[in-house]
Tab-separated table of C-alpha atoms in Angstrom:
chain	number	residue	atom	x	y	z
Q	1389	UNK	CA	-183.610	47.024	-61.668
Q	1390	UNK	CA	-185.687	50.229	-61.500
Q	1391	UNK	CA	-189.301	49.799	-62.718
Q	1392	UNK	CA	-189.215	53.079	-64.575
Q	1393	UNK	CA	-187.225	54.856	-67.177
Q	1394	UNK	CA	-185.593	58.078	-66.018
Q	1395	UNK	CA	-184.041	60.832	-68.070
Q	1396	UNK	CA	-182.339	64.175	-67.400
Q	1397	UNK	CA	-182.515	66.994	-69.905
Q	1398	UNK	CA	-179.048	68.319	-70.595
Q	1399	UNK	CA	-178.163	71.468	-68.808
Q	1400	UNK	CA	-174.776	72.154	-70.322
Q	1401	UNK	CA	-175.983	73.448	-73.726
Q	1402	UNK	CA	-174.910	76.847	-74.934
Q	1403	UNK	CA	-177.012	79.698	-73.561
Q	1404	UNK	CA	-178.571	80.557	-76.965
Q	1405	UNK	CA	-179.832	77.008	-77.523
Q	1406	UNK	CA	-181.153	76.739	-73.977
Q	1407	UNK	CA	-182.933	80.081	-74.153
Q	1408	UNK	CA	-184.507	79.078	-77.552
Q	1409	UNK	CA	-185.588	75.778	-75.974
Q	1410	UNK	CA	-187.188	77.466	-72.989
Q	1411	UNK	CA	-188.853	80.191	-75.083
Q	1412	UNK	CA	-187.559	83.029	-72.869
Q	1413	UNK	CA	-185.002	85.697	-73.606
Q	1414	UNK	CA	-184.070	87.258	-70.319
Q	1415	UNK	CA	-182.459	90.702	-70.058
Q	1416	UNK	CA	-178.780	90.939	-69.413
Q	1417	UNK	CA	-177.973	93.159	-66.448
Q	1418	UNK	CA	-174.516	94.468	-65.492
Q	1419	UNK	CA	-173.298	94.226	-61.928
Q	1420	UNK	CA	-170.059	95.808	-60.722
Q	1421	UNK	CA	-169.521	93.165	-58.113
Q	1422	UNK	CA	-166.757	92.949	-55.489
Q	1423	UNK	CA	-165.204	90.330	-57.747
Q	1424	UNK	CA	-165.382	92.382	-60.943
Q	1425	UNK	CA	-167.807	93.387	-63.671
Q	1426	UNK	CA	-170.439	90.632	-64.391
Q	1427	UNK	CA	-173.149	90.237	-67.073
Q	1428	UNK	CA	-175.972	88.325	-65.431
Q	1429	UNK	CA	-179.343	86.990	-66.347
Q	1430	UNK	CA	-182.208	85.940	-64.048
Q	1431	UNK	CA	-182.759	82.889	-66.083
Q	1432	UNK	CA	-185.229	81.575	-67.136
Q	1433	UNK	CA	-187.999	83.556	-65.430
Q	1434	UNK	CA	-187.148	87.173	-64.527
Q	1435	UNK	CA	-190.629	88.375	-63.530
Q	1436	UNK	CA	-192.830	90.913	-65.258
Q	1437	UNK	CA	-190.759	93.811	-63.808
Q	1438	UNK	CA	-187.374	92.242	-64.803
Q	1439	UNK	CA	-185.775	91.593	-61.432
Q	1440	UNK	CA	-182.014	91.198	-61.105
Q	1441	UNK	CA	-180.204	87.882	-60.484
Q	1442	UNK	CA	-178.092	89.099	-57.483
Q	1443	UNK	CA	-178.879	90.545	-54.070
Q	1444	UNK	CA	-177.206	92.052	-51.017
Q	1445	UNK	CA	-176.294	88.663	-49.659
Q	1446	UNK	CA	-174.318	87.825	-52.715
Q	1447	UNK	CA	-172.489	91.235	-52.447
Q	1448	UNK	CA	-171.684	90.734	-48.778
Q	1449	UNK	CA	-170.169	87.281	-49.176
Q	1450	UNK	CA	-168.233	88.282	-52.239
Q	1451	UNK	CA	-166.695	91.159	-50.344
Q	1452	UNK	CA	-165.521	88.674	-47.788
Q	1453	UNK	CA	-164.244	85.857	-50.013
Q	1454	UNK	CA	-163.316	87.130	-53.508
Q	1455	UNK	CA	-159.703	87.752	-52.471
Q	1456	UNK	CA	-159.037	84.181	-51.319
Q	1457	UNK	CA	-156.744	81.902	-53.387
Q	1458	UNK	CA	-157.970	81.432	-56.950
Q	1459	UNK	CA	-157.263	77.713	-56.709
Q	1460	UNK	CA	-159.364	77.155	-53.636
Q	1461	UNK	CA	-162.025	74.494	-53.971
Q	1462	UNK	CA	-165.372	76.022	-52.933
Q	1463	UNK	CA	-168.760	74.350	-52.484
Q	1464	UNK	CA	-171.695	76.603	-53.272
Q	1465	UNK	CA	-175.101	75.311	-52.254
Q	1466	UNK	CA	-178.614	76.308	-53.138
Q	1467	UNK	CA	-178.116	79.485	-55.038
Q	1468	UNK	CA	-180.836	80.441	-57.499
Q	1469	UNK	CA	-178.934	81.857	-60.513
Q	1470	UNK	CA	-175.319	80.800	-60.248
Q	1471	UNK	CA	-174.089	84.265	-59.306
Q	1472	UNK	CA	-171.528	83.217	-56.820
Q	1473	UNK	CA	-170.346	80.250	-58.799
Q	1474	UNK	CA	-169.799	82.718	-61.628
Q	1475	UNK	CA	-168.107	85.487	-59.645
Q	1476	UNK	CA	-165.888	82.968	-57.933
Q	1477	UNK	CA	-165.510	80.862	-61.124
Q	1478	UNK	CA	-161.748	80.870	-61.273
Q	1479	UNK	CA	-161.853	78.508	-58.317
Q	1480	UNK	CA	-162.611	74.755	-58.367
Q	1481	UNK	CA	-166.414	75.030	-57.887
Q	1482	UNK	CA	-168.689	72.247	-56.613
Q	1483	UNK	CA	-172.348	73.476	-57.064
Q	1484	UNK	CA	-174.883	71.621	-54.940
Q	1485	UNK	CA	-178.524	72.227	-55.941
Q	1486	UNK	CA	-181.827	70.399	-56.185
Q	1487	UNK	CA	-183.096	72.684	-58.978
Q	1488	UNK	CA	-182.509	71.830	-62.664
Q	1489	UNK	CA	-183.341	75.461	-63.557
Q	1490	UNK	CA	-180.897	76.925	-61.058
Q	1491	UNK	CA	-178.127	74.720	-62.621
Q	1492	UNK	CA	-179.222	75.863	-66.053
Q	1493	UNK	CA	-178.960	79.480	-64.963
Q	1494	UNK	CA	-175.494	78.685	-63.635
Q	1495	UNK	CA	-174.477	77.509	-67.116
Q	1496	UNK	CA	-176.058	80.619	-68.776
Q	1497	UNK	CA	-174.259	83.053	-66.518
Q	1498	UNK	CA	-170.901	81.332	-66.564
Q	1499	UNK	CA	-171.133	81.426	-70.396
Q	1500	UNK	CA	-171.830	85.114	-70.235
Q	1501	UNK	CA	-168.652	85.632	-68.156
Q	1502	UNK	CA	-165.952	83.387	-69.501
Q	1503	UNK	CA	-163.226	85.621	-68.198
Q	1504	UNK	CA	-164.386	85.008	-64.619
Q	1505	UNK	CA	-165.575	81.397	-64.926
Q	1506	UNK	CA	-162.368	79.693	-66.028
Q	1507	UNK	CA	-162.077	77.109	-63.250
Q	1508	UNK	CA	-163.560	73.626	-63.152
Q	1509	UNK	CA	-167.188	73.067	-62.198
Q	1510	UNK	CA	-168.956	70.038	-60.833
Q	1511	UNK	CA	-172.688	69.741	-60.170
Q	1512	UNK	CA	-174.175	67.720	-57.310
Q	1513	UNK	CA	-177.893	67.245	-57.383
Q	1514	UNK	CA	-178.750	64.740	-54.694
Q	1515	UNK	CA	-178.835	61.978	-57.314
Q	1516	UNK	CA	-175.431	62.294	-58.899
Q	1517	UNK	CA	-175.184	59.573	-61.476
Q	1518	UNK	CA	-172.166	57.352	-61.868
Q	1519	UNK	CA	-171.391	55.222	-64.887
Q	1520	UNK	CA	-174.522	53.449	-65.980
Q	1521	UNK	CA	-176.697	55.932	-64.118
Q	1522	UNK	CA	-176.256	53.999	-60.935
Q	1523	UNK	CA	-178.217	55.714	-58.137
Q	1524	UNK	CA	-176.095	56.972	-55.297
Q	1525	UNK	CA	-176.972	58.417	-51.943
Q	1526	UNK	CA	-177.498	62.229	-51.803
Q	1527	UNK	CA	-174.291	63.966	-52.713
Q	1528	UNK	CA	-172.248	60.742	-53.084
Q	1529	UNK	CA	-169.521	60.758	-55.608
Q	1530	UNK	CA	-167.652	57.813	-57.120
Q	1531	UNK	CA	-164.097	57.579	-55.660
Q	1532	UNK	CA	-162.561	59.725	-52.924
Q	1533	UNK	CA	-164.430	62.872	-52.009
Q	1534	UNK	CA	-162.428	66.142	-52.172
Q	1535	UNK	CA	-162.438	68.598	-49.275
Q	1536	UNK	CA	-163.192	72.309	-49.705
Q	1537	UNK	CA	-161.608	75.441	-48.309
Q	1538	UNK	CA	-164.978	77.129	-48.113
Q	1539	UNK	CA	-168.606	76.065	-48.179
Q	1540	UNK	CA	-171.238	78.632	-48.956
Q	1541	UNK	CA	-174.896	77.728	-48.250
Q	1542	UNK	CA	-177.738	80.019	-49.350
Q	1543	UNK	CA	-180.726	79.609	-47.057
Q	1544	UNK	CA	-183.559	77.710	-48.828
Q	1545	UNK	CA	-187.300	78.299	-48.267
Q	1546	UNK	CA	-187.771	75.078	-46.274
Q	1547	UNK	CA	-186.052	73.849	-43.122
Q	1548	UNK	CA	-186.230	70.378	-44.476
Q	1549	UNK	CA	-184.264	71.393	-47.530
Q	1550	UNK	CA	-181.780	73.252	-45.270
Q	1551	UNK	CA	-181.082	69.977	-43.428
Q	1552	UNK	CA	-180.702	68.100	-46.695
Q	1553	UNK	CA	-178.302	70.736	-48.068
Q	1554	UNK	CA	-176.206	70.610	-44.860
Q	1555	UNK	CA	-175.836	66.889	-45.165
Q	1556	UNK	CA	-174.843	67.096	-48.767
Q	1557	UNK	CA	-172.443	70.050	-48.365
Q	1558	UNK	CA	-170.668	69.135	-45.180
Q	1559	UNK	CA	-169.310	65.930	-46.775
Q	1560	UNK	CA	-166.724	68.254	-48.276
Q	1561	UNK	CA	-165.662	69.898	-44.970
Q	1562	UNK	CA	-162.560	69.261	-42.864
Q	1563	UNK	CA	-161.429	71.054	-39.728
Q	1564	UNK	CA	-159.965	73.940	-41.733
Q	1565	UNK	CA	-163.067	74.567	-43.919
Q	1566	UNK	CA	-164.847	77.927	-43.614
Q	1567	UNK	CA	-168.544	77.285	-43.636
Q	1568	UNK	CA	-170.948	80.136	-44.395
Q	1569	UNK	CA	-174.676	80.079	-43.960
Q	1570	UNK	CA	-176.627	83.134	-45.136
Q	1571	UNK	CA	-179.265	84.941	-47.167
Q	1572	UNK	CA	-181.852	87.708	-47.060
Q	1573	UNK	CA	-183.794	88.395	-43.838
Q	1574	UNK	CA	-187.021	86.795	-44.908
Q	1575	UNK	CA	-185.220	83.420	-44.962
Q	1576	UNK	CA	-183.820	83.779	-41.465
Q	1577	UNK	CA	-185.649	82.312	-38.483
Q	1578	UNK	CA	-184.900	80.552	-35.258
Q	1579	UNK	CA	-185.372	77.172	-36.940
Q	1580	UNK	CA	-182.461	77.805	-39.327
Q	1581	UNK	CA	-179.995	78.190	-36.405
Q	1582	UNK	CA	-181.504	75.300	-34.470
Q	1583	UNK	CA	-180.806	72.964	-37.438
Q	1584	UNK	CA	-177.371	74.451	-38.179
Q	1585	UNK	CA	-176.265	74.057	-34.561
Q	1586	UNK	CA	-176.950	70.346	-34.783
Q	1587	UNK	CA	-174.385	70.035	-37.484
Q	1588	UNK	CA	-171.746	72.764	-36.868
Q	1589	UNK	CA	-170.213	75.070	-34.313
Q	1590	UNK	CA	-171.021	78.737	-34.697
Q	1591	UNK	CA	-167.839	80.825	-35.055
Q	1592	UNK	CA	-168.908	84.381	-35.816
Q	1593	UNK	CA	-172.315	86.070	-36.306
Q	1594	UNK	CA	-172.431	89.102	-38.415
Q	1595	UNK	CA	-175.204	91.789	-38.142
Q	1596	UNK	CA	-177.856	92.292	-40.784
Q	1597	UNK	CA	-176.614	94.548	-43.528
Q	1598	UNK	CA	-179.108	95.790	-46.223
Q	1599	UNK	CA	-181.439	92.987	-45.066
Q	1600	UNK	CA	-178.768	90.332	-45.558
Q	1601	UNK	CA	-176.956	88.243	-42.913
Q	1602	UNK	CA	-174.238	85.609	-42.947
Q	1603	UNK	CA	-173.020	83.421	-40.060
Q	1604	UNK	CA	-169.724	81.646	-40.083
Q	1605	UNK	CA	-169.331	78.152	-38.762
Q	1606	UNK	CA	-166.444	75.882	-38.097
Q	1607	UNK	CA	-165.768	72.150	-38.313
Q	1608	UNK	CA	-169.052	70.120	-38.495
Q	1609	UNK	CA	-169.770	67.805	-35.637
Q	1610	UNK	CA	-168.446	64.319	-36.184
Q	1611	UNK	CA	-171.799	62.989	-34.917
Q	1612	UNK	CA	-174.566	65.574	-35.497
Q	1613	UNK	CA	-177.528	65.393	-33.221
Q	1614	UNK	CA	-180.371	64.140	-35.480
Q	1615	UNK	CA	-183.819	62.678	-34.943
Q	1616	UNK	CA	-183.700	58.962	-34.729
Q	1617	UNK	CA	-186.972	58.578	-36.582
Q	1618	UNK	CA	-188.626	56.616	-33.649
Q	1619	UNK	CA	-190.149	59.478	-31.656
Q	1620	UNK	CA	-193.794	60.429	-32.218
Q	1621	UNK	CA	-193.024	63.597	-34.070
Q	1622	UNK	CA	-190.640	62.084	-36.523
Q	1623	UNK	CA	-192.959	59.091	-37.128
Q	1624	UNK	CA	-195.855	61.459	-37.831
Q	1625	UNK	CA	-193.824	63.661	-40.084
Q	1626	UNK	CA	-192.559	60.741	-42.176
Q	1627	UNK	CA	-195.750	58.645	-42.248
Q	1628	UNK	CA	-197.032	57.431	-45.596
Q	1629	UNK	CA	-200.496	58.829	-46.373
Q	1630	UNK	CA	-203.109	58.288	-49.071
Q	1631	UNK	CA	-205.118	60.528	-51.417
Q	1632	UNK	CA	-208.884	60.156	-51.743
Q	1633	UNK	CA	-208.304	57.813	-54.642
Q	1634	UNK	CA	-206.049	55.550	-52.536
Q	1635	UNK	CA	-202.671	56.640	-53.891
Q	1636	UNK	CA	-200.038	56.148	-51.287
Q	1637	UNK	CA	-197.524	59.022	-50.892
Q	1638	UNK	CA	-194.259	58.880	-48.951
Q	1639	UNK	CA	-193.118	62.324	-47.698
Q	1640	UNK	CA	-189.910	63.698	-49.207
Q	1641	UNK	CA	-188.286	66.849	-47.855
Q	1642	UNK	CA	-188.975	69.972	-49.980
Q	1643	UNK	CA	-191.283	68.220	-52.482
Q	1644	UNK	CA	-194.612	69.953	-53.287
Q	1645	UNK	CA	-197.718	68.071	-51.966
Q	1646	UNK	CA	-195.561	65.437	-50.360
Q	1647	UNK	CA	-196.571	65.678	-46.693
Q	1648	UNK	CA	-200.333	66.231	-47.296
Q	1649	UNK	CA	-202.805	66.938	-50.004
Q	1650	UNK	CA	-202.622	70.600	-51.011
Q	1651	UNK	CA	-205.986	72.316	-51.742
Q	1652	UNK	CA	-205.230	72.961	-55.416
Q	1653	UNK	CA	-204.527	69.310	-56.111
Q	1654	UNK	CA	-207.583	68.391	-54.128
Q	1655	UNK	CA	-209.765	70.582	-56.311
Q	1656	UNK	CA	-208.059	69.039	-59.425
Q	1657	UNK	CA	-208.825	65.575	-58.216
Q	1658	UNK	CA	-212.429	66.401	-57.591
Q	1659	UNK	CA	-212.815	67.211	-61.323
Q	1660	UNK	CA	-210.320	64.650	-62.632
Q	1661	UNK	CA	-210.621	64.035	-66.433
Q	1662	UNK	CA	-211.471	60.327	-66.071
Q	1663	UNK	CA	-212.875	59.667	-69.593
Q	1664	UNK	CA	-209.928	61.467	-71.256
Q	1665	UNK	CA	-207.565	59.410	-68.969
Q	1666	UNK	CA	-209.040	56.094	-69.842
Q	1667	UNK	CA	-208.853	56.720	-73.626
Q	1668	UNK	CA	-205.278	58.217	-73.633
Q	1669	UNK	CA	-202.120	56.349	-74.703
Q	1670	UNK	CA	-199.592	58.897	-73.397
Q	1671	UNK	CA	-200.246	61.098	-70.363
Q	1672	UNK	CA	-197.989	63.745	-68.905
Q	1673	UNK	CA	-197.955	65.207	-65.337
Q	1674	UNK	CA	-196.047	68.357	-65.917
Q	1675	UNK	CA	-194.546	69.832	-62.628
Q	1676	UNK	CA	-195.427	66.574	-61.007
Q	1677	UNK	CA	-194.193	67.166	-57.454
Q	1678	UNK	CA	-194.827	63.934	-55.537
Q	1679	UNK	CA	-196.641	62.497	-58.589
Q	1680	UNK	CA	-200.234	62.534	-57.304
Q	1681	UNK	CA	-201.853	63.595	-60.603
Q	1682	UNK	CA	-199.862	61.270	-62.805
Q	1683	UNK	CA	-200.245	58.248	-60.500
Q	1684	UNK	CA	-204.014	58.812	-60.275
Q	1685	UNK	CA	-204.040	58.626	-64.106
Q	1686	UNK	CA	-201.922	55.494	-63.977
Q	1687	UNK	CA	-204.343	53.905	-61.585
Q	1688	UNK	CA	-207.237	54.611	-63.982
Q	1689	UNK	CA	-205.386	53.601	-67.141
Q	1690	UNK	CA	-202.589	51.038	-66.359
Q	1691	UNK	CA	-201.794	50.532	-70.014
Q	1692	UNK	CA	-201.043	54.270	-70.690
Q	1693	UNK	CA	-197.459	55.592	-70.693
Q	1694	UNK	CA	-197.175	58.044	-67.826
Q	1695	UNK	CA	-194.640	60.919	-68.028
Q	1696	UNK	CA	-193.692	62.519	-64.691
Q	1697	UNK	CA	-191.685	65.708	-65.145
Q	1698	UNK	CA	-190.391	68.294	-62.713
Q	1699	UNK	CA	-187.489	70.701	-62.358
Q	1700	UNK	CA	-186.720	69.436	-58.958
Q	1701	UNK	CA	-184.531	66.402	-58.736
Q	1702	UNK	CA	-186.069	65.423	-55.318
Q	1703	UNK	CA	-189.581	65.676	-56.829
Q	1704	UNK	CA	-188.767	63.343	-59.680
Q	1705	UNK	CA	-187.081	60.869	-57.204
Q	1706	UNK	CA	-190.197	61.169	-54.913
Q	1707	UNK	CA	-192.725	60.599	-57.740
Q	1708	UNK	CA	-190.874	57.605	-59.037
Q	1709	UNK	CA	-190.668	56.148	-55.544
Q	1710	UNK	CA	-194.349	56.662	-55.016
Q	1711	UNK	CA	-195.035	54.942	-58.317
Q	1712	UNK	CA	-193.166	51.905	-57.018
Q	1713	UNK	CA	-195.019	52.160	-53.679
Q	1714	UNK	CA	-198.282	51.874	-55.500
Q	1715	UNK	CA	-197.227	49.274	-58.058
Q	1716	UNK	CA	-197.675	51.762	-60.891
Q	1717	UNK	CA	-194.151	51.771	-62.412
Q	1718	UNK	CA	-194.963	49.635	-65.400
Q	1719	UNK	CA	-195.062	52.280	-68.111
Q	1720	UNK	CA	-193.370	55.201	-66.347
Q	1721	UNK	CA	-191.013	57.809	-67.803
Q	1722	UNK	CA	-189.502	60.269	-65.301
Q	1723	UNK	CA	-187.793	63.457	-66.582
Q	1724	UNK	CA	-185.916	66.162	-64.669
Q	1725	UNK	CA	-186.146	69.293	-66.655
Q	1726	UNK	CA	-188.196	72.348	-67.526
Q	1727	UNK	CA	-191.758	71.687	-68.590
Q	1728	UNK	CA	-191.733	68.694	-71.040
Q	1729	UNK	CA	-188.345	69.280	-72.613
Q	1730	UNK	CA	-187.282	66.282	-74.637
Q	1731	UNK	CA	-190.894	65.160	-75.302
Q	1732	UNK	CA	-191.787	65.100	-79.012
Q	1733	UNK	CA	-194.136	67.547	-80.552
Q	1734	UNK	CA	-197.778	66.363	-80.861
Q	1735	UNK	CA	-197.058	62.984	-79.114
Q	1736	UNK	CA	-199.135	63.304	-75.904
Q	1737	UNK	CA	-202.900	62.717	-75.476
Q	1738	UNK	CA	-203.414	64.282	-72.041
Q	1739	UNK	CA	-201.471	66.862	-69.958
Q	1740	UNK	CA	-202.184	67.333	-66.250
Q	1741	UNK	CA	-200.716	70.459	-64.608
Q	1742	UNK	CA	-200.840	72.291	-61.313
Q	1743	UNK	CA	-198.445	75.167	-62.236
Q	1744	UNK	CA	-196.492	77.250	-59.661
Q	1745	UNK	CA	-197.418	80.951	-59.276
Q	1746	UNK	CA	-193.896	82.037	-58.171
Q	1747	UNK	CA	-190.336	81.484	-59.105
Q	1748	UNK	CA	-187.595	81.802	-56.499
Q	1749	UNK	CA	-188.393	84.991	-54.518
Q	1750	UNK	CA	-191.001	86.600	-56.820
Q	1751	UNK	CA	-194.656	85.898	-57.763
Q	1752	UNK	CA	-194.920	85.672	-61.514
Q	1753	UNK	CA	-197.131	83.947	-64.121
Q	1754	UNK	CA	-194.157	83.220	-66.419
Q	1755	UNK	CA	-193.732	79.572	-65.398
Q	1756	UNK	CA	-197.439	78.954	-65.922
Q	1757	UNK	CA	-197.367	80.478	-69.338
Q	1758	UNK	CA	-194.334	78.507	-70.253
Q	1759	UNK	CA	-196.109	75.312	-69.171
Q	1760	UNK	CA	-199.146	76.189	-71.252
Q	1761	UNK	CA	-196.932	76.718	-74.269
Q	1762	UNK	CA	-195.275	73.368	-73.559
Q	1763	UNK	CA	-198.648	71.652	-73.325
Q	1764	UNK	CA	-199.763	73.113	-76.698
Q	1765	UNK	CA	-196.433	71.962	-78.206
Q	1766	UNK	CA	-196.635	68.265	-77.064
Q	1767	UNK	CA	-200.340	67.587	-77.362
Q	1768	UNK	CA	-201.716	65.846	-80.289
Q	1769	UNK	CA	-204.521	67.517	-82.206
Q	1770	UNK	CA	-207.588	66.855	-80.148
Q	1771	UNK	CA	-205.514	66.306	-77.007
Q	1772	UNK	CA	-206.594	67.579	-73.616
Q	1773	UNK	CA	-205.001	69.971	-71.063
Q	1774	UNK	CA	-206.320	70.252	-67.521
Q	1775	UNK	CA	-204.857	72.838	-65.103
Q	1776	UNK	CA	-205.769	74.305	-61.714
Q	1777	UNK	CA	-204.881	77.721	-60.355
Q	1778	UNK	CA	-205.722	80.127	-57.573
Q	1779	UNK	CA	-208.668	82.272	-58.529
Q	1780	UNK	CA	-206.896	85.587	-57.996
Q	1781	UNK	CA	-204.108	84.694	-60.482
Q	1782	UNK	CA	-206.323	84.807	-63.540
Q	1783	UNK	CA	-204.925	81.759	-65.148
Q	1784	UNK	CA	-208.217	81.217	-66.941
Q	1785	UNK	CA	-207.553	84.355	-68.986
Q	1786	UNK	CA	-203.884	83.365	-69.565
Q	1787	UNK	CA	-204.916	79.858	-70.682
Q	1788	UNK	CA	-207.378	81.204	-73.192
Q	1789	UNK	CA	-204.449	82.929	-74.980
Q	1790	UNK	CA	-203.074	79.478	-75.868
Q	1791	UNK	CA	-206.259	77.405	-75.741
Q	1792	UNK	CA	-209.165	79.674	-76.804
Q	1793	UNK	CA	-211.832	76.977	-76.038
Q	1794	UNK	CA	-210.637	76.517	-72.430
Q	1795	UNK	CA	-213.597	76.004	-70.121
Q	1796	UNK	CA	-214.169	75.943	-66.352
Q	1797	UNK	CA	-214.927	72.511	-64.904
Q	1798	UNK	CA	-214.772	73.318	-61.201
Q	1799	UNK	CA	-214.584	76.506	-59.129
Q	1800	UNK	CA	-214.489	76.842	-55.366
Q	1801	UNK	CA	-213.645	79.697	-53.029
Q	1802	UNK	CA	-209.959	79.512	-53.792
Q	1803	UNK	CA	-209.303	77.466	-56.973
Q	1804	UNK	CA	-210.501	77.112	-60.581
Q	1805	UNK	CA	-209.972	74.032	-62.622
Q	1806	UNK	CA	-209.842	74.532	-66.434
Q	1807	UNK	CA	-209.990	71.966	-69.268
Q	1808	UNK	CA	-209.160	72.570	-72.932
Q	1809	UNK	CA	-208.671	70.844	-76.217
Q	1810	UNK	CA	-205.912	71.395	-78.769
Q	1811	UNK	CA	-207.890	72.072	-81.952
Q	1812	UNK	CA	-205.083	72.420	-84.386
């Protein structure tokens, strides 16, 4: 029996409800794609300059694949806004993704294009739940696993995540499956090919075109060459480590602040709101990553209910595992979602937050502002929010829009820690 309670905010709601829930109304942009005319949103954060949801890599692969059989089963892995799963939506689509928000964007864009997205859709998150929310291994499905005619994998930021996505996606491959790995030039490096070559055989390499490249692979190796976990490098990479407060953290691929203590979190811990933590009944770590802030609070106040929330499925799994590792799972609630969706208004005493300063491939303050709004919504009158941000981002000014009495509690050469009360 798991020592914590885990939820998942629904991501199949109609686009209007979801946008109202997330407080953002993204612009619709029209793309005359190789598969047809599409209405698309860069949901939920489009950036201050309103960037588009698609790129040259999407256009290239659609030019190559859109004429294939409409009934073909296709696995699409790691795309940010569901563009390919919408454009190829007449097929039987299996969408593999670690991001709650990317799967929400997929729903939004398929709802905008019902004429294109008429085929079945299945979502695989790395913790696909069977009946009774039984935990399965990454990508595992109850019953026989279908095979796909094509697998399309968009390059992620992290090589660790690429390896995870390859393992999840290639479970749907057979000898006849076309496997495509690609993305924009800034994601390509020698490490990508080194990892891919351990799992697959390269078939055809295409040149960069408008800064985009795709490589075609064939049947995956029956026994991919993987690290056995016993060499010095692998042992060091996966070694459990401790924060200054003695919280043990087990590394998890692609999870923020999982392999070492990042400087922003270190600054936050240096000015941790201890008195507010000790007196709180309900504490939320919003955007929890590996769970360091929330578990530090749980160590200080074992009787408090601790909410760990993140939009990354892997992050929530990691944070929950770290809670168990530290014996802090007594009053834990883990949520995969955006911000603190599903948490009642004015129900939380203390919110801890180290917000991101980018979303997908752009730097933007939109996620942070959304989180500040969420904190104001869930905090009780008199409740406390503490955040940390890079000095150059100006989060202190942004925070004062929502919490006028926000004050600086620590500042170093790179980061500022702010604390504020909800007065009404």
